[in-house]
Amino acid sequence: KNQVEQSPQSLIILEGKNCTLQCNYTVSPFSNLRWYKQDTGRGPVSLTIMTFSENTKSNGRYTATLDADTKQSSLHITASQLSDSASYICVVSKPGGAQKLVFGQGTRLTINP
Amino acid sequence: ETGVTQTPRHLVMGMTNKKSLKCEQHLGHNAMYWYKQSAKKPLELMFVYNFKEQTENNSVPSRFSPECPNSSHLFLHLHTLQPEDSALYLCASSQDLAGQETQYFGPGTRLLVL
């Protein structure tokens, strides 16, 4: 069964600290993996996309990693800011088009001052 | 902003009402999507349109009826909904249906069915 599991479900950290969110998937065949950020009251916004041959991708303070052998990805946030409070969604795509996406349930991250 | 707008942002309706959700994208994209997002559940793809033609209907109940008059506009017509249909309905667009194309999401319509 094609699934994407994210952990933890929710996370609270202090401003300025680092954190890592996890994504494990069983989707096969694999095309690419994307991390989205969804602020409260808004739609998801793409942060990074990685294909099979890429094992790391950065976007400012966000760094995503991918281990295609173990089917795991992580999103590391450095020096967190209050604006990082959001849900982070891991999405794995199968070949065959944008409609072949498998979404994780998201990790709710709260940054406290 | 992402270039995808949705109206209304909030909607409360009774089970016997008929309402419509509207989505408009200003990005020149060819593909548009409707998703349902329920609390603590993954996004569920409902419908996909490419060049105004419906290419995917993920076993969505007939009480949800999509309409795509052109590549820039997408509607979701609602009638005789159930309380379990209460959710955030997200519209998205992408340049085309290729797997590496980024989907741009609108802010969503928060729907409450009483």
Short mmCIF file of C-alpha atoms in Angstrom, two decimals:
data_model
loop_
_atom_site.label_atom_id
_atom_site.label_comp_id
_atom_site.label_asym_id
_atom_site.label_seq_id
_atom_site.Cartn_x
_atom_site.Cartn_y
_atom_site.Cartn_z
CA LYS A 1 0.00 0.00 0.00
CA ASN A 2 1.35 3.44 -0.90
CA GLN A 3 1.70 5.42 2.30
CA VAL A 4 3.57 8.40 3.70
CA GLU A 5 4.03 8.54 7.47
CA GLN A 6 5.29 11.65 9.23
CA SER A 7 6.61 12.06 12.75
CA PRO A 8 6.16 13.57 15.16
CA GLN A 9 2.51 14.57 14.76
CA SER A 10 3.24 17.79 16.59
CA LEU A 11 6.30 19.52 17.97
CA ILE A 12 6.88 22.57 20.15
CA ILE A 13 10.30 24.21 20.36
CA LEU A 14 11.75 27.51 21.50
CA GLU A 15 12.66 30.23 19.04
CA GLY A 16 16.24 29.91 17.87
CA LYS A 17 16.44 26.14 18.33
CA ASN A 18 16.88 23.60 15.56
CA CYS A 19 14.50 20.75 14.81
CA THR A 20 14.13 17.80 12.46
CA LEU A 21 10.92 16.39 11.03
CA GLN A 22 10.72 12.85 9.69
CA CYS A 23 8.98 11.28 6.73
CA ASN A 24 8.90 7.56 5.93
CA TYR A 25 7.23 6.27 2.81
CA THR A 26 6.31 3.01 1.13
CA VAL A 27 5.36 4.57 -2.21
CA SER A 28 6.59 2.63 -5.21
CA PRO A 29 7.61 3.32 -7.86
CA PHE A 30 9.14 6.62 -6.78
CA SER A 31 9.43 9.79 -8.81
CA ASN A 32 10.15 12.61 -6.36
CA LEU A 33 9.61 13.80 -2.80
CA ARG A 34 8.50 17.26 -1.84
CA TRP A 35 8.13 19.14 1.44
CA TYR A 36 5.38 21.72 1.76
CA LYS A 37 4.82 24.36 4.44
CA GLN A 38 1.24 25.24 5.31
CA ASP A 39 0.62 28.30 7.45
CA THR A 40 -2.64 28.50 9.37
CA GLY A 41 -5.42 29.71 7.09
CA ARG A 42 -3.36 29.28 3.94
CA GLY A 43 -2.70 26.62 1.36
CA PRO A 44 0.53 24.58 1.27
CA VAL A 45 3.63 26.16 -0.30
CA SER A 46 6.42 24.06 -1.78
CA LEU A 47 9.76 24.23 0.08
CA THR A 48 11.92 21.61 -1.63
CA ILE A 49 11.71 18.85 -4.21
CA MET A 50 14.12 15.93 -4.52
CA THR A 51 14.39 13.23 -7.13
CA PHE A 52 15.82 9.75 -6.67
CA SER A 53 19.39 10.85 -7.32
CA GLU A 54 19.37 13.80 -4.90
CA ASN A 55 20.06 13.23 -1.21
CA THR A 56 19.95 16.80 0.06
CA LYS A 57 18.32 20.07 -0.91
CA SER A 58 18.37 23.40 0.91
CA ASN A 59 16.08 26.39 0.89
CA GLY A 60 17.41 29.01 3.27
CA ARG A 61 17.17 27.64 6.81
CA TYR A 62 15.34 24.54 5.56
CA THR A 63 17.39 21.48 4.55
CA ALA A 64 15.71 18.33 3.28
CA THR A 65 17.46 14.98 3.02
CA LEU A 66 16.43 11.85 1.16
CA ASP A 67 17.57 8.25 1.56
CA ALA A 68 15.91 6.41 -1.29
CA ASP A 69 17.26 3.06 -0.09
CA THR A 70 15.55 3.23 3.29
CA LYS A 71 12.69 5.37 1.92
CA GLN A 72 13.18 8.07 4.49
CA SER A 73 13.33 11.83 4.31
CA SER A 74 13.88 14.53 6.88
CA LEU A 75 13.38 18.27 7.01
CA HIS A 76 15.82 20.13 9.22
CA ILE A 77 15.04 23.67 10.32
CA THR A 78 17.94 25.73 11.60
CA ALA A 79 17.69 28.67 14.01
CA SER A 80 13.90 28.54 14.11
CA GLN A 81 11.81 31.70 13.92
CA LEU A 82 8.26 32.41 15.04
CA SER A 83 7.21 32.45 11.38
CA ASP A 84 8.25 28.80 11.09
CA SER A 85 5.13 27.86 13.06
CA ALA A 86 3.11 25.88 10.53
CA SER A 87 2.25 22.39 9.36
CA TYR A 88 4.89 20.65 7.28
CA ILE A 89 3.66 18.12 4.76
CA CYS A 90 5.72 15.44 3.05
CA VAL A 91 4.47 14.44 -0.42
CA VAL A 92 5.77 11.56 -2.51
CA SER A 93 5.05 11.40 -6.21
CA LYS A 94 4.77 8.30 -8.34
CA PRO A 95 5.55 8.43 -12.03
CA GLY A 96 2.59 9.33 -14.15
CA GLY A 97 1.81 12.90 -13.39
CA ALA A 98 0.96 15.40 -10.75
CA GLN A 99 -2.22 13.53 -9.87
CA LYS A 100 -0.14 10.60 -8.59
CA LEU A 101 0.79 12.24 -5.30
CA VAL A 102 0.68 10.56 -1.91
CA PHE A 103 0.42 13.01 1.00
CA GLY A 104 1.53 12.59 4.58
CA GLN A 105 -0.70 13.80 7.39
CA GLY A 106 1.72 16.57 8.31
CA THR A 107 3.68 17.64 11.38
CA ARG A 108 2.33 20.63 13.30
CA LEU A 109 5.32 22.75 14.42
CA THR A 110 4.92 25.50 17.00
CA ILE A 111 7.74 27.92 17.76
CA ASN A 112 7.45 29.62 21.14
CA PRO A 113 9.26 32.86 22.01
CA GLU B 1 0.36 35.26 -2.53
CA THR B 2 0.50 32.14 -4.71
CA GLY B 3 -1.53 33.43 -7.66
CA VAL B 4 -4.46 31.16 -6.82
CA THR B 5 -7.53 32.72 -5.23
CA GLN B 6 -10.54 31.03 -3.69
CA THR B 7 -13.93 32.34 -2.65
CA PRO B 8 -15.59 32.26 -0.27
CA ARG B 9 -12.95 31.77 2.43
CA HIS B 10 -15.53 30.49 4.90
CA LEU B 11 -18.91 28.86 4.29
CA VAL B 12 -21.59 27.49 6.59
CA MET B 13 -24.40 25.56 4.98
CA GLY B 14 -27.25 23.28 5.91
CA MET B 15 -27.57 19.82 4.48
CA THR B 16 -30.31 20.89 2.08
CA ASN B 17 -28.49 23.95 0.70
CA LYS B 18 -26.81 24.34 -2.64
CA LYS B 19 -23.61 26.38 -2.79
CA SER B 20 -20.58 26.75 -5.04
CA LEU B 21 -16.89 27.21 -4.36
CA LYS B 22 -14.86 29.25 -6.82
CA CYS B 23 -11.18 29.06 -7.69
CA GLU B 24 -9.24 31.29 -10.05
CA GLN B 25 -5.56 31.08 -11.01
CA HIS B 26 -3.58 33.93 -12.53
CA LEU B 27 -0.51 31.85 -13.42
CA GLY B 28 -1.33 30.70 -16.93
CA HIS B 29 -1.40 27.09 -15.81
CA ASN B 30 -3.18 24.31 -17.68
CA ALA B 31 -3.99 21.93 -14.83
CA MET B 32 -6.26 22.56 -11.85
CA TYR B 33 -7.17 20.43 -8.85
CA TRP B 34 -9.64 20.18 -5.99
CA TYR B 35 -8.44 18.71 -2.69
CA LYS B 36 -10.20 18.02 0.60
CA GLN B 37 -8.24 18.54 3.82
CA SER B 38 -9.75 17.15 7.03
CA ALA B 39 -8.22 17.58 10.46
CA LYS B 40 -5.22 15.32 11.08
CA LYS B 41 -5.70 13.49 7.77
CA PRO B 42 -3.66 13.72 4.57
CA LEU B 43 -4.91 15.82 1.70
CA GLU B 44 -7.34 13.90 -0.47
CA LEU B 45 -7.34 14.55 -4.20
CA MET B 46 -10.89 14.94 -5.48
CA PHE B 47 -10.76 16.11 -9.09
CA VAL B 48 -8.15 16.95 -11.72
CA TYR B 49 -8.66 19.05 -14.83
CA ASN B 50 -6.17 19.48 -17.65
CA PHE B 51 -6.95 21.96 -20.42
CA LYS B 52 -10.54 22.14 -19.09
CA GLU B 53 -11.01 18.38 -19.39
CA GLN B 54 -11.56 16.25 -16.30
CA THR B 55 -8.83 13.61 -16.08
CA GLU B 56 -9.38 12.28 -12.58
CA ASN B 57 -12.35 11.69 -10.30
CA ASN B 58 -11.22 9.95 -7.14
CA SER B 59 -14.49 8.19 -6.33
CA VAL B 60 -15.98 11.43 -5.07
CA PRO B 61 -19.69 11.33 -4.14
CA SER B 62 -22.02 12.90 -6.67
CA ARG B 63 -23.05 15.57 -4.16
CA PHE B 64 -19.77 17.23 -5.24
CA SER B 65 -19.92 18.42 -8.83
CA PRO B 66 -16.91 20.16 -10.44
CA GLU B 67 -17.02 22.56 -13.34
CA CYS B 68 -14.11 23.98 -15.33
CA PRO B 69 -15.30 26.54 -17.90
CA ASN B 70 -11.73 27.53 -18.88
CA SER B 71 -8.15 26.88 -17.77
CA SER B 72 -8.24 29.76 -15.28
CA HIS B 73 -11.44 28.98 -13.40
CA LEU B 74 -12.62 25.98 -11.43
CA PHE B 75 -15.84 25.56 -9.49
CA LEU B 76 -17.05 22.98 -7.00
CA HIS B 77 -20.83 22.80 -6.77
CA LEU B 78 -22.17 21.44 -3.50
CA HIS B 79 -25.63 20.02 -2.78
CA THR B 80 -27.18 17.89 -0.04
CA LEU B 81 -23.90 17.65 1.82
CA GLN B 82 -23.35 15.68 5.02
CA PRO B 83 -21.75 16.90 8.26
CA GLU B 84 -18.71 14.71 7.53
CA ASP B 85 -18.07 16.85 4.45
CA SER B 86 -17.00 19.68 6.74
CA ALA B 87 -13.36 20.36 5.88
CA LEU B 88 -10.95 22.75 4.19
CA TYR B 89 -11.33 22.58 0.41
CA LEU B 90 -8.17 23.53 -1.42
CA CYS B 91 -7.77 24.42 -5.06
CA ALA B 92 -4.40 24.09 -6.76
CA SER B 93 -2.93 24.60 -10.20
CA SER B 94 0.21 23.51 -12.03
CA GLN B 95 1.71 24.21 -15.44
CA ASP B 96 0.73 20.74 -16.59
CA LEU B 97 0.32 17.24 -15.21
CA ALA B 98 4.02 16.30 -15.26
CA GLY B 99 5.11 14.83 -11.95
CA GLN B 100 7.82 17.40 -11.24
CA GLU B 101 5.57 20.40 -11.76
CA THR B 102 4.96 22.36 -8.58
CA GLN B 103 1.36 22.71 -7.51
CA TYR B 104 0.37 26.17 -6.31
CA PHE B 105 -2.40 26.13 -3.75
CA GLY B 106 -5.06 28.67 -2.94
CA PRO B 107 -5.87 29.61 0.67
CA GLY B 108 -8.83 27.25 0.79
CA THR B 109 -12.51 27.46 1.69
CA ARG B 110 -13.33 26.39 5.24
CA LEU B 111 -16.68 24.58 4.95
CA LEU B 112 -18.96 23.72 7.83
CA VAL B 113 -22.04 21.59 7.15
CA LEU B 114 -24.70 21.70 9.85
#
